Coordinates of C-alpha atoms and ligand atoms in Angstrom, one line a residue:
M1392 CA 109.2 113.2 92.4
D1393 CA 108.8 111.1 89.3
D1394 CA 105.7 111.6 87.2
W1395 CA 104.2 108.3 88.1
E1396 CA 104.4 109.2 91.8
K1397 CA 102.6 112.5 91.3
N1398 CA 99.8 110.7 89.4
I1399 CA 99.2 107.8 91.8
V1400 CA 100.1 108.8 95.3
C1401 CA 96.8 110.6 96.0
A1402 CA 94.5 109.2 93.3
G1403 CA 90.9 109.7 94.4
K1404 CA 89.5 106.6 93.1
C1405 CA 90.2 103.0 92.0
E1406 CA 90.9 102.9 88.3
H1407 CA 89.4 99.5 87.9
C1408 CA 86.1 99.7 89.7
D1409 CA 85.7 103.4 90.1
S1410 CA 85.2 103.2 93.9
L1411 CA 86.3 106.3 95.7
L1412 CA 89.5 106.1 97.7
D1413 CA 89.8 108.1 100.8
P1414 CA 93.3 109.6 101.1
K1415 CA 93.8 107.5 104.3
Q1416 CA 92.6 104.3 102.6
K1417 CA 95.2 101.8 101.5
R1418 CA 95.7 101.4 97.8
I1419 CA 98.1 99.4 95.6
L1420 CA 99.2 99.3 92.0
S1421 CA 98.0 96.8 89.4
V1422 CA 100.8 94.6 88.1
Y1423 CA 98.8 94.4 84.8
D1424 CA 98.5 98.1 83.9
H1425 CA 100.2 100.0 86.8
K1426 CA 97.0 101.7 87.6
V1427 CA 96.0 102.6 91.2
I1428 CA 93.5 100.1 92.4
C1429 CA 91.7 99.3 95.7
M1430 CA 92.4 96.3 97.8
V1431 CA 89.2 94.5 96.5
C1432 CA 90.5 94.7 92.9
K1433 CA 93.9 93.6 94.0
K1434 CA 92.3 90.4 95.4
I1435 CA 90.6 89.8 92.1
E1436 CA 93.9 90.4 90.3
E1437 CA 95.7 87.9 92.5
Q1438 CA 93.3 85.2 91.5
K1439 CA 94.0 85.4 87.8
S1440 CA 95.7 82.4 86.4
D1441 CA 98.6 84.4 84.9
Y1442 CA 99.1 86.7 87.9
E1443 CA 102.4 85.1 89.0
D1444 CA 103.9 85.3 85.5
V1445 CA 102.7 88.9 85.0
S1446 CA 104.1 89.8 88.4
K1447 CA 107.5 88.4 87.6
A1448 CA 107.7 90.1 84.3
M1449 CA 106.6 93.4 85.8
I1450 CA 109.3 93.2 88.5
A1451 CA 112.0 92.5 86.0
D1452 CA 110.8 95.2 83.8
C1453 CA 110.5 97.9 86.4
I1454 CA 113.8 97.1 88.1
K1455 CA 115.4 97.7 84.7
K1456 CA 113.5 100.9 84.2
T1457 CA 113.7 102.5 87.6
D1458 CA 117.2 101.2 88.5
R1459 CA 116.0 100.8 92.1
P1460 CA 116.2 97.6 94.0
Y1461 CA 113.0 95.7 94.5
G1462 CA 111.8 96.2 98.0
N1463 CA 113.0 99.8 98.2
P1464 CA 110.0 101.7 99.7
G1465 CA 110.7 104.6 97.4
G1466 CA 110.6 102.3 94.4
F1467 CA 108.0 101.9 91.8
C1468 CA 108.1 98.1 92.1
F1469 CA 107.4 98.2 95.8
H1470 CA 103.9 99.8 95.4
H1471 CA 102.7 96.8 93.4
F1472 CA 103.0 94.5 96.3
C1473 CA 102.8 96.6 99.4
P1474 CA 99.7 98.7 100.0
Y1475 CA 100.4 102.3 100.7
K1476 CA 98.5 105.4 101.8
C1477 CA 98.2 108.8 100.2
Ligands
LIG743 ZN1 88.6 98.7 92.8

C-alpha cells in the first residue's frame, strides 16, 4: 500500500470540518488539498467557482504522479470523485 492510502483509508474524521467519520461512512478526497473530507464538505467544495479548473489540474497531475489510469478503483485519482468506505 502506498503511504497516502494508509493515511486516508480509515481516517477517523473529516479534515475540513472535524466531524467524526464512522468507518462505514462514505468519505472522499478534496481536490484542493487531497485531505479526507465528508460528503457535506465535498458539496461545499463542488460549489466553488474554480472547482472545475482545480479538478482538471488535479487529475492531470495525479495521473502523471501515480501512473495509473483515471477511473482505476485502486488509483489515487479515483478517490477524489467516487466516495469510498474504510
Ligand atoms: Zn466535513
